[in-house]
Amino acid sequence: MRDSNPDPFASKERLTTLIAQDEIARRVRELGAEISRDYREGDLVLLSVLKGSFMFLADLVRTIDVPLTVDFMRVRSYGSRTETSGVVEITADLTAPVQGKHVLFVEDIVDTGLTMAYLVDNIRTRRPLDVRICSLLHKPARKLVETRIDYLGFTIPDRFVVGYGLDYGEKFRNLPYIGTIEDEPPG
Ligand code: IMP
């Protein structure tokens, strides 16, 4: 799963591949097939949490063969560049009501679980038929609240990851794979 990768995207940080592009593509297809089987009855809304999930969403929707709509929420979590504080603010809300719909959150990563806990509670107040979570990545080592992830891509170790939509200070979202970054040692 890991190989050292002299990368054209790298600046001063060193990137190591954690999950390769073809592994992601294979797993996304499997998740899409599972979701298609489970939501035959329709009224499915994929709710993407920006910005990190944009690439996962774009690939995932193309593997789902039941009718669906897509909507977006944008959130800001307060904290440092790599740690969330659990204080979440919705900075852009849905464009349509989800009452009476099957809501499926599409997330890039569940880390502490605080963002998803907040958003699931928030969406439940809008009376959807049900709410489930699809997350590409899960970092269980940092769990602060229990999160039931109904469709999970990969469980990863406690490392800060970038690529495939995920950023470090807004950089690296365009990497086609998931990598870990290490700062170059000084000098
Ligand atoms: P949580 O609330 O701690 O579960 O964190 C959720 C959000 O933090 C994710 O949607 C990401 O935007 C961000 N995040 C957590 N871990 C990472 C990481 O390893 N790389 C990039 N972003 C991360």
Coordinates of C-alpha atoms and ligand atoms in Angstrom, one line a residue:
M1 CA 0.0 0.0 0.0
R2 CA 2.9 2.4 0.7
D3 CA 5.7 3.3 -1.6
S4 CA 8.0 6.3 -1.6
N5 CA 7.0 8.6 -4.3
P6 CA 9.1 11.5 -5.7
D7 CA 6.2 13.6 -6.6
P8 CA 5.7 16.4 -9.1
F9 CA 3.1 18.0 -6.8
A10 CA 5.4 18.2 -3.8
S11 CA 6.9 21.4 -2.7
K12 CA 8.9 21.4 0.5
E13 CA 6.8 18.6 2.0
R14 CA 7.6 15.0 1.2
L15 CA 4.6 12.9 0.0
T16 CA 4.2 9.2 0.4
T17 CA 1.5 7.2 -1.3
L18 CA -0.9 5.7 1.2
I19 CA -3.8 4.6 -1.1
A20 CA -3.1 4.5 -4.8
Q21 CA -5.4 5.8 -7.5
D22 CA -6.4 2.3 -8.8
E23 CA -7.2 1.1 -5.2
I24 CA -9.4 4.2 -4.7
A25 CA -11.2 3.6 -8.0
R26 CA -11.8 -0.1 -7.2
R27 CA -13.2 0.7 -3.7
V28 CA -15.4 3.6 -5.0
R29 CA -17.0 1.2 -7.6
E30 CA -17.7 -1.3 -4.8
L31 CA -19.3 1.4 -2.6
G32 CA -21.4 2.6 -5.6
A33 CA -22.7 -0.9 -6.2
E34 CA -23.6 -1.3 -2.5
I35 CA -25.4 2.1 -2.5
S36 CA -27.3 1.3 -5.7
R37 CA -28.5 -2.0 -4.2
D38 CA -29.7 -0.3 -0.9
Y39 CA -31.5 2.7 -2.4
R40 CA -33.7 1.0 -5.1
E41 CA -36.8 2.7 -3.8
G42 CA -35.6 6.2 -4.8
D43 CA -35.8 9.7 -3.1
L44 CA -32.0 9.6 -2.5
V45 CA -30.1 12.8 -1.8
L46 CA -26.4 12.7 -1.7
L47 CA -25.2 15.4 0.6
S48 CA -21.6 16.3 0.1
V49 CA -19.6 18.2 2.7
L50 CA -17.3 20.7 1.0
K51 CA -14.7 21.1 0.2
G52 CA -12.9 17.8 0.9
S53 CA -15.4 15.4 -0.6
F54 CA -15.8 17.0 -4.1
M55 CA -13.6 14.4 -5.9
F56 CA -15.0 11.4 -4.0
L57 CA -18.5 12.6 -4.8
A58 CA -17.8 13.1 -8.5
D59 CA -16.4 9.6 -8.8
L60 CA -19.0 8.0 -6.6
V61 CA -22.1 9.4 -8.3
R62 CA -20.9 7.9 -11.6
T63 CA -20.9 4.4 -10.1
I64 CA -24.5 4.7 -8.7
D65 CA -27.2 3.6 -11.0
V66 CA -30.4 4.7 -9.1
P67 CA -32.0 8.1 -9.5
L68 CA -30.6 10.7 -7.0
T69 CA -30.1 14.3 -6.4
V70 CA -27.0 16.0 -5.1
D71 CA -26.7 18.9 -2.7
F72 CA -23.9 20.5 -0.8
M73 CA -23.1 21.9 2.6
R74 CA -20.0 23.8 3.4
V75 CA -18.8 23.8 7.0
R76 CA -16.0 25.5 8.8
S77 CA -14.5 23.7 11.8
Y78 CA -12.5 25.8 14.1
G79 CA -9.0 24.6 15.1
S80 CA -5.5 24.4 13.9
R81 CA -4.5 23.4 10.4
T82 CA -4.5 19.7 11.3
E83 CA -6.8 19.5 14.3
T84 CA -10.5 20.2 14.6
S85 CA -11.9 21.7 17.8
G86 CA -15.4 20.3 17.3
V87 CA -17.0 23.7 16.9
V88 CA -18.6 23.5 13.5
E89 CA -20.3 26.3 11.6
I90 CA -22.5 25.8 8.5
T91 CA -21.2 28.4 6.1
A92 CA -23.3 27.3 3.1
D93 CA -26.5 25.4 3.5
L94 CA -28.6 23.0 1.3
T95 CA -30.5 24.4 -1.6
A96 CA -33.6 22.1 -1.1
P97 CA -35.5 20.6 1.8
V98 CA -34.7 17.0 2.7
Q99 CA -37.9 16.2 4.4
G100 CA -39.2 12.8 3.4
K101 CA -35.9 11.9 1.6
H102 CA -33.2 9.4 2.2
V103 CA -30.1 11.4 3.0
L104 CA -26.7 10.0 2.4
F105 CA -23.8 12.1 3.6
V106 CA -20.7 11.9 1.4
E107 CA -17.6 12.8 3.5
D108 CA -13.9 12.7 2.8
I109 CA -12.8 11.6 6.2
V110 CA -14.2 10.9 9.7
D111 CA -11.4 11.8 12.1
T112 CA -12.7 12.8 15.6
G113 CA -16.3 12.3 14.4
L114 CA -17.3 15.7 15.7
T115 CA -18.2 17.2 12.3
M116 CA -20.4 14.3 11.3
A117 CA -22.1 14.2 14.7
Y118 CA -23.0 17.8 14.4
L119 CA -24.2 17.6 10.8
V120 CA -26.3 14.4 11.3
D121 CA -28.0 16.0 14.3
N122 CA -28.7 19.1 12.3
I123 CA -30.1 17.2 9.3
R124 CA -32.3 15.0 11.5
T125 CA -34.2 18.1 12.7
R126 CA -35.3 18.6 9.0
R127 CA -37.2 15.3 9.1
P128 CA -35.6 13.2 6.4
L129 CA -36.8 9.5 6.1
D130 CA -33.3 8.4 7.2
V131 CA -29.7 9.6 7.4
R132 CA -26.7 7.5 6.6
I133 CA -23.0 8.2 6.2
C134 CA -20.6 7.3 3.4
S135 CA -17.0 8.2 4.1
L136 CA -14.0 7.5 2.0
L137 CA -11.7 7.4 5.0
H138 CA -11.9 6.7 8.7
K139 CA -9.2 7.4 11.3
P140 CA -10.5 5.5 14.3
A141 CA -7.4 6.3 16.5
R142 CA -8.6 9.9 16.9
K143 CA -12.3 9.1 17.6
L144 CA -13.9 11.4 20.2
V145 CA -17.5 10.5 19.4
E146 CA -18.9 7.2 18.0
T147 CA -19.8 7.6 14.3
R148 CA -21.8 4.9 12.5
I149 CA -20.3 4.9 9.0
D150 CA -22.6 2.9 6.8
Y151 CA -20.4 2.9 3.7
L152 CA -16.7 3.1 4.4
G153 CA -13.9 3.2 1.8
F154 CA -10.7 2.7 3.9
T155 CA -9.7 2.6 7.6
I156 CA -6.4 4.5 7.9
P157 CA -3.7 4.9 10.6
D158 CA -3.4 8.1 12.6
R159 CA -1.6 10.1 10.0
F160 CA -2.5 13.4 8.4
V161 CA -3.5 12.6 4.8
V162 CA -3.8 14.8 1.7
G163 CA -5.0 14.3 -1.9
Y164 CA -8.1 13.2 -3.7
G165 CA -9.9 16.3 -2.4
L166 CA -8.2 16.5 1.0
D167 CA -6.0 19.4 1.7
Y168 CA -3.2 20.8 3.9
G169 CA -3.6 24.5 4.1
E170 CA -5.7 24.3 0.8
K171 CA -2.9 22.5 -1.0
F172 CA -2.7 19.0 -2.5
R173 CA -6.5 18.6 -3.2
N174 CA -5.6 17.8 -6.9
L175 CA -3.5 14.8 -6.1
P176 CA -5.2 11.8 -7.7
Y177 CA -4.2 9.5 -4.8
I178 CA -4.2 9.7 -1.0
G179 CA -0.8 10.5 0.5
T180 CA 0.8 11.4 3.8
I181 CA 3.0 14.4 4.1
E182 CA 6.1 14.9 6.1
D183 CA 7.8 18.3 6.4
E184 CA 11.4 18.2 5.1
P185 CA 13.8 18.3 8.1
P186 CA 15.3 21.7 8.5
G187 CA 18.6 22.4 6.6
Ligands
IMP1 P1 -13.6 15.5 12.3 O1 -14.7 16.4 12.7 O2 -12.4 15.5 13.3 O3 -14.1 14.1 12.1 O4 -12.9 16.0 11.0 C1 -13.5 16.1 9.9 C2 -12.8 17.1 8.9 O5 -11.5 17.4 9.3 C3 -12.7 16.4 7.6 O6 -13.9 16.5 6.8 C4 -11.5 17.0 7.0 O7 -11.9 18.2 6.3 C5 -10.6 17.4 8.2 N1 -9.6 16.4 8.3 C6 -9.5 15.5 9.3 N2 -8.4 14.7 9.2 C7 -7.8 15.1 8.0 C8 -6.6 14.7 7.3 O8 -5.9 13.7 7.7 N3 -6.3 15.3 6.2 C9 -7.1 16.4 5.7 N4 -8.2 16.8 6.4 C10 -8.5 16.2 7.5

